[in-house]
mmCIF file of C-alpha atoms in Angstrom:
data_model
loop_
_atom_site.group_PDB
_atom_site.id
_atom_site.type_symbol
_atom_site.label_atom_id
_atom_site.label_comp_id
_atom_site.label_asym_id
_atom_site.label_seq_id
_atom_site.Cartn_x
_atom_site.Cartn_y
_atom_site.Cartn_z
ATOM 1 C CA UNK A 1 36.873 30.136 24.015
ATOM 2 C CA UNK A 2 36.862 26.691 24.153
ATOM 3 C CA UNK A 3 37.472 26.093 20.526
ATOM 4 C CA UNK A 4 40.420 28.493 20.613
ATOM 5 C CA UNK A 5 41.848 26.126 23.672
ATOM 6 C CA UNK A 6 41.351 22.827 21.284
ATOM 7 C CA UNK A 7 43.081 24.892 18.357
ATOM 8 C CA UNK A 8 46.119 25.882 20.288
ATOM 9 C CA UNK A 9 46.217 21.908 21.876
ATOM 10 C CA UNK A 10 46.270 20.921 18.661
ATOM 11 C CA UNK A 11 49.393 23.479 17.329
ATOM 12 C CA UNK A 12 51.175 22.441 19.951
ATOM 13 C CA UNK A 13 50.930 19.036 19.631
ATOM 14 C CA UNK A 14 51.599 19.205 15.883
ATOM 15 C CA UNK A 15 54.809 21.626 16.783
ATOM 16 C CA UNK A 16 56.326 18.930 18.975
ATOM 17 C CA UNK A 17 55.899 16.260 16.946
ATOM 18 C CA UNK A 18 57.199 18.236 14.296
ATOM 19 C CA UNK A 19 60.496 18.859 16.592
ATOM 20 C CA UNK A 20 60.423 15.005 17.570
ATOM 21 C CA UNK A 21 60.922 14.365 13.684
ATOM 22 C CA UNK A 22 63.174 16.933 12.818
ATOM 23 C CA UNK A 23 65.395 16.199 15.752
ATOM 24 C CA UNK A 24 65.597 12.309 14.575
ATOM 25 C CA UNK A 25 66.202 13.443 10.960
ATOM 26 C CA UNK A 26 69.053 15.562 12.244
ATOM 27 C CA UNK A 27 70.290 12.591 14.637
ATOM 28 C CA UNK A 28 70.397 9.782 11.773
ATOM 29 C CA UNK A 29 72.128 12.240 9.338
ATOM 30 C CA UNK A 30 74.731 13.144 11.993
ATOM 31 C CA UNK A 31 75.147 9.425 12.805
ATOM 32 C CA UNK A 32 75.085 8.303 9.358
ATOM 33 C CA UNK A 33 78.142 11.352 8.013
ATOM 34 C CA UNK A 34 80.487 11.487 11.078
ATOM 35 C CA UNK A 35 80.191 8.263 13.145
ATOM 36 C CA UNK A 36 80.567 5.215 10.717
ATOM 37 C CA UNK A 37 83.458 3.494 10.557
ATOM 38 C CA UNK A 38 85.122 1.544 7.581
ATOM 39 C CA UNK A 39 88.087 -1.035 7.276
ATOM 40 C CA UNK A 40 89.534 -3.368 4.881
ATOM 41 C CA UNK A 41 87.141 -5.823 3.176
ATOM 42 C CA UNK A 42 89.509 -8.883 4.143
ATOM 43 C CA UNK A 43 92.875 -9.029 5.153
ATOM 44 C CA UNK A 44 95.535 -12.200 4.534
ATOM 45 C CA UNK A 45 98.157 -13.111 6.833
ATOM 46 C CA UNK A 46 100.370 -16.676 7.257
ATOM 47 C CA UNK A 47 100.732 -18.444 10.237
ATOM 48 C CA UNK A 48 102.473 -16.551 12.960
ATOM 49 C CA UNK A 49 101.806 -13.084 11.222
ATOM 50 C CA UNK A 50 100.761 -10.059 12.845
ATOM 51 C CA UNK A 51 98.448 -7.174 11.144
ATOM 52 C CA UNK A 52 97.430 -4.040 12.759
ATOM 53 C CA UNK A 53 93.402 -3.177 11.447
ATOM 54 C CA UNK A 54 93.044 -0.148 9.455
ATOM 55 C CA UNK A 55 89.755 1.688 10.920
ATOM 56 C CA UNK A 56 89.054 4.892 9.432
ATOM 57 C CA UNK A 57 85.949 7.322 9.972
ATOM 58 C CA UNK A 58 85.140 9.612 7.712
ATOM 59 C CA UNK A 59 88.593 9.307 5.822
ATOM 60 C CA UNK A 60 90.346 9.718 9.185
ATOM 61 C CA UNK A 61 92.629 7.007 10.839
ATOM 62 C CA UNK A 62 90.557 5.952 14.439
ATOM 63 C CA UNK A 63 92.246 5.867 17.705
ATOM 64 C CA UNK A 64 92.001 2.341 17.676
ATOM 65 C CA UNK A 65 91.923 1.967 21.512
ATOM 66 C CA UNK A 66 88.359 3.307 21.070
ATOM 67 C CA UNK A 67 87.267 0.244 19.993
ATOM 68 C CA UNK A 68 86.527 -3.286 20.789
ATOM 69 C CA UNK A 69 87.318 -6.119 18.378
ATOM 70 C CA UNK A 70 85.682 -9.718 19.099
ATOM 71 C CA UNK A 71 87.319 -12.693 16.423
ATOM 72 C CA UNK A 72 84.707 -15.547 15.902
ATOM 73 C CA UNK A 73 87.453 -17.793 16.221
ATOM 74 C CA UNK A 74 89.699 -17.113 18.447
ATOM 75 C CA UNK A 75 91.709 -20.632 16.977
ATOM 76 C CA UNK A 76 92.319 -19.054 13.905
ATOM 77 C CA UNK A 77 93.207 -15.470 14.330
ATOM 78 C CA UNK A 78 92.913 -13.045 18.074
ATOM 79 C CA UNK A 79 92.933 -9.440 17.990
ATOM 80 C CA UNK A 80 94.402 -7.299 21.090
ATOM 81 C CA UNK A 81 92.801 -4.317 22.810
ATOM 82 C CA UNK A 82 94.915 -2.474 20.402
ATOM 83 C CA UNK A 83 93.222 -3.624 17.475
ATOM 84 C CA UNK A 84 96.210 -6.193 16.648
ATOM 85 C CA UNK A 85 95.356 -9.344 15.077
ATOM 86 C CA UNK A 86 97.403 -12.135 15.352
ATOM 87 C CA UNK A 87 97.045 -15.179 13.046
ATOM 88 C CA UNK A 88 97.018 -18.453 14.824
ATOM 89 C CA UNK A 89 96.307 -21.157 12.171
ATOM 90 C CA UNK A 90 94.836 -21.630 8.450
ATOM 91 C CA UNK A 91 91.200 -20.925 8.269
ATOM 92 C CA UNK A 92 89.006 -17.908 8.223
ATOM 93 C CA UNK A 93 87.510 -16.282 10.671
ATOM 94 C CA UNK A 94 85.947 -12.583 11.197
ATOM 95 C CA UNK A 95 86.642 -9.827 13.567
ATOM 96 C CA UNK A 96 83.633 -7.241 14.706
ATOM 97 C CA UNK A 97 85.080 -3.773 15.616
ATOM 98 C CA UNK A 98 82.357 -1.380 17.730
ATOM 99 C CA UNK A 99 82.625 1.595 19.397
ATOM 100 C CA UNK A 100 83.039 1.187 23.602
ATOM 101 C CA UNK A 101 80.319 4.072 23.645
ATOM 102 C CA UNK A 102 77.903 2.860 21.545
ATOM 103 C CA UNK A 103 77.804 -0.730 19.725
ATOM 104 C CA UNK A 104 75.766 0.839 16.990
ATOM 105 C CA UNK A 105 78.410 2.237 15.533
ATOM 106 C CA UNK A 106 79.856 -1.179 14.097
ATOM 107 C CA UNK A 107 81.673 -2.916 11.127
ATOM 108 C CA UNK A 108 83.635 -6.174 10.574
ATOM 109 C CA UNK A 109 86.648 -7.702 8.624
ATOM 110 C CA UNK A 110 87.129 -11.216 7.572
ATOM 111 C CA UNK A 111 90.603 -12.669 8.155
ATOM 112 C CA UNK A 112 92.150 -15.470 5.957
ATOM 113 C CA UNK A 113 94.904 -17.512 6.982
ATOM 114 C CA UNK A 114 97.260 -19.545 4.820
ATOM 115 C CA UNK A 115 99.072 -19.512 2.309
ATOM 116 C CA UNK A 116 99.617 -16.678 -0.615
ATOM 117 C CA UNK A 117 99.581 -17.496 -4.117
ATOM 118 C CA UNK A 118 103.026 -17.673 -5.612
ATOM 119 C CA UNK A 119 101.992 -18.172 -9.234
ATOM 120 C CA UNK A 120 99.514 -17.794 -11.810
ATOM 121 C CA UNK A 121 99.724 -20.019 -14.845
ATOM 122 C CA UNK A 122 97.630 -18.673 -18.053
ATOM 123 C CA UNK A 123 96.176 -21.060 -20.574
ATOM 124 C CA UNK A 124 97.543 -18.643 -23.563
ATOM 125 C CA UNK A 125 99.754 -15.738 -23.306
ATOM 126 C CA UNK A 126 98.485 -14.574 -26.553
ATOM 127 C CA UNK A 127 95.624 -15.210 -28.635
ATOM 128 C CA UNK A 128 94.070 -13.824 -31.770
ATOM 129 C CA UNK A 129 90.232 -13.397 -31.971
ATOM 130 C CA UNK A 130 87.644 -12.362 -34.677
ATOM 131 C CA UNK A 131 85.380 -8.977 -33.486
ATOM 132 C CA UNK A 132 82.312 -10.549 -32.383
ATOM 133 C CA UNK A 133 83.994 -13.994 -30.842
ATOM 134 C CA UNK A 134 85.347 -14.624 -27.044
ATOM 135 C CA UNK A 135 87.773 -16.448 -25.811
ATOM 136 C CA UNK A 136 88.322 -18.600 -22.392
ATOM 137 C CA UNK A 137 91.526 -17.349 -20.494
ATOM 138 C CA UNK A 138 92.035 -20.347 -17.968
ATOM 139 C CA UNK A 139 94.393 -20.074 -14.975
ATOM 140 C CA UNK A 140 96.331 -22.160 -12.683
ATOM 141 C CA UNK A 141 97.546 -21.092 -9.423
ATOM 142 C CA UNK A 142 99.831 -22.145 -7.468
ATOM 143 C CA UNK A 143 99.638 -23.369 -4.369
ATOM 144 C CA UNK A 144 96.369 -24.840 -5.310
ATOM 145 C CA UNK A 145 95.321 -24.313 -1.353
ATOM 146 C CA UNK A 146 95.989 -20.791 -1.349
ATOM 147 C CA UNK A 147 93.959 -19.420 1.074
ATOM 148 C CA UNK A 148 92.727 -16.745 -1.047
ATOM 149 C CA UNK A 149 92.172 -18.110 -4.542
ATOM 150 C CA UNK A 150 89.962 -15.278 -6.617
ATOM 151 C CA UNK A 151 92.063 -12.964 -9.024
ATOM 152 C CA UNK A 152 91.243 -9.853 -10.790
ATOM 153 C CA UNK A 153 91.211 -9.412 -14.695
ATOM 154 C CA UNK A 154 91.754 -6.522 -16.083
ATOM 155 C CA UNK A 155 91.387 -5.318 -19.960
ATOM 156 C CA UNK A 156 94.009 -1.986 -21.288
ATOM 157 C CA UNK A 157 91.819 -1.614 -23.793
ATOM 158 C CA UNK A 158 87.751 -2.271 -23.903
ATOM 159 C CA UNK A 159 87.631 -0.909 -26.929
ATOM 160 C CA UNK A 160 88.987 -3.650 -28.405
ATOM 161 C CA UNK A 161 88.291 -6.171 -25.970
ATOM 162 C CA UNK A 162 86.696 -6.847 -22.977
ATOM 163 C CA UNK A 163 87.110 -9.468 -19.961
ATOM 164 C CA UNK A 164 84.777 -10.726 -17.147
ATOM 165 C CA UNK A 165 85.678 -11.542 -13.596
ATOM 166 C CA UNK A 166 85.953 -15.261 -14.639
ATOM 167 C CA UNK A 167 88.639 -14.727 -17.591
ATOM 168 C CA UNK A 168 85.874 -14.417 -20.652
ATOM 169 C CA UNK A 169 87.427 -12.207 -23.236
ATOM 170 C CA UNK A 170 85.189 -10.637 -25.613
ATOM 171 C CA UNK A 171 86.639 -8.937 -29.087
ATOM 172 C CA UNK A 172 85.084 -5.801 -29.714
ATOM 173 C CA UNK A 173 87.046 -4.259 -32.348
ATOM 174 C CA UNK A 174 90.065 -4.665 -34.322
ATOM 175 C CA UNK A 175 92.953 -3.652 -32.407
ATOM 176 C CA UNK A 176 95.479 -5.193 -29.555
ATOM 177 C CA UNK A 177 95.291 -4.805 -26.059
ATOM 178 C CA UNK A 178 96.439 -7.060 -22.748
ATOM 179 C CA UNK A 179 94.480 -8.420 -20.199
ATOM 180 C CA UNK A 180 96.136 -8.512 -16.569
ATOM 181 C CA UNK A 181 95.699 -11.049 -14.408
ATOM 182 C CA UNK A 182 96.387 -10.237 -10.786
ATOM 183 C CA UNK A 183 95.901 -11.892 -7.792
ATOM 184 C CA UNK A 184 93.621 -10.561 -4.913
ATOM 185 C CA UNK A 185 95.905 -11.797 -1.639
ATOM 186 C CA UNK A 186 98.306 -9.315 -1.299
ATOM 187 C CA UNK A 187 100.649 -11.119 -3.050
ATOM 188 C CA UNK A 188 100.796 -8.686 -5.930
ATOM 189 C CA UNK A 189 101.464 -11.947 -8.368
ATOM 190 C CA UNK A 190 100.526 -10.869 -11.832
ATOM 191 C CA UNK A 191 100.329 -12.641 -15.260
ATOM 192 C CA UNK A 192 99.626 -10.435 -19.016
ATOM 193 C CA UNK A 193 97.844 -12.456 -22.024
ATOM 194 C CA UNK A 194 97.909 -10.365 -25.581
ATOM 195 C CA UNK A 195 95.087 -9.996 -27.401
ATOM 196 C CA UNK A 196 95.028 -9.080 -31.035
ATOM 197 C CA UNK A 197 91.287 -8.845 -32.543
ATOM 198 C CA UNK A 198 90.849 -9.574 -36.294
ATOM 199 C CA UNK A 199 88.277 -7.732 -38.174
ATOM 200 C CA UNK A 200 85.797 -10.324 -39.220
ATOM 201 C CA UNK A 201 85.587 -11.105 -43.328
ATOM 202 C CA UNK A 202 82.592 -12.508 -45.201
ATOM 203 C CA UNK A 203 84.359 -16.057 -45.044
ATOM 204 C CA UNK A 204 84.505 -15.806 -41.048
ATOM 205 C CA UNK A 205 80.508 -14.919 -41.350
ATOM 206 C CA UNK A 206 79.728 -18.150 -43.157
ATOM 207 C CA UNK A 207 81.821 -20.130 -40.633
ATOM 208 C CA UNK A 208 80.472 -18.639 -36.999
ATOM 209 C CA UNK A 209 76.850 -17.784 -37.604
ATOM 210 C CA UNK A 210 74.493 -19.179 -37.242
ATOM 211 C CA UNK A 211 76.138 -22.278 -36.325
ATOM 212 C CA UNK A 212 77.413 -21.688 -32.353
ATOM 213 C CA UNK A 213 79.595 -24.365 -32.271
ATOM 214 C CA UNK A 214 82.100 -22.052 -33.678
ATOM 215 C CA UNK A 215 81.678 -19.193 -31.723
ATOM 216 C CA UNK A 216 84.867 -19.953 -29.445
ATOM 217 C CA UNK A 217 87.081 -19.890 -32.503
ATOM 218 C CA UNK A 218 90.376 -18.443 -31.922
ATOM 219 C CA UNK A 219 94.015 -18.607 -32.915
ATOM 220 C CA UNK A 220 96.901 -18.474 -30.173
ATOM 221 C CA UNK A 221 100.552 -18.709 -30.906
#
């Protein structure tokens, strides 16, 4: 009898401990599916400018009064009750959003303020490379305080050739593509460089390898 009564203490035990598990499992899934909530990476705004936060939850616009925003600099940028954010002067500063029922359920933004870039300058508009070589595409922007000052490069073609976040083109294979520079502030300010790759002779062999000094050879017009 009495090993019978440790048996059954022991199912039981397992059983709710089982239940205790399962039931977290299920919570943390639930949580992690329906209740997080996503916005913008950054957003950009002048002096003076006003920008309503885009909160979404499960690709579903929030009722933003559900939320509380806190700006850790208040200086720079505020945000209302009504998730409103109001830029005050240049700097950067970022804004926590959580939910008024549970501060879990959290994400922030980071706000920029200043000025948006109002030109690129490119170091070539078009250049000619040998398969195998790489080129630096240099930029200038303008203002040179721009607030946000990264840009995005992007190849039509990386077949032919390929480009890096900091402007390295890389020939692949004979053939012409572009490569778009664009800027990342919401300025939608975008420059195009040509790129024509030259298949690579015996002669062009002798020249680049192995020596590496060569290796950045190209042509631009």
């Amino acid at each position: 009898m009495k090993f019978f009564k440790e048996v059954a203490s022991r199912a039981i035990t397992f059983i709710l401990l089982f239940s205790f598990l399962f039931s977290g499992i299920i919570v943390a899934y639930a949580s992690d599916s329906g209740d997080d909530i996503e916005t913008e990476n950054f957003y950009v705004l002048t002096k003076g400018e006003k920008e309503t936060l885009d909160l979404t939850s499960g690709g579903t616009d929030c009722d933003l009064s559900d939320y509380k925003y806190v700006s850790s600099d208040k200086s720079i940028a505020t945000v209302s009750k009504k998730g409103v954010v109001t830029a005050k002067k240049n700097g950067t500063c970022r804004v926590t959003i959580y939910a008024k029922d549970d501060k879990t359920i959290r994400t922030s933004t980071k706000i920029y303020v200043g000025s948006l870039i109002k030109k690129i300058k490119l170091s070539d508009t078009k250049v000619s490379i040998t398969e195998g070589n790489y080129y630096m595409l240099k930029t200038t922007i303008t203002p040179s305080n721009a607030v946000v000052t990264s840009l995005n490069y992007r190849s039509s073609n990386t077949n032919v050739a390929k480009v890096s976040s900091k402007g390295k083109i890389t020939a692949v294979k004979p053939g012409t593509c572009t490569i778009t520079v664009k800027t990342r502030d919401g300025s939608n300010i975008s420059r195009i460089c040509t790129v024509t790759v030259k298949k690579q002779t015996s002669s062009d062999d002798a020249v680049v390898f192995p020596n590496p000094f060569f290796k950045n050879q190209v042509t631009t017009d």
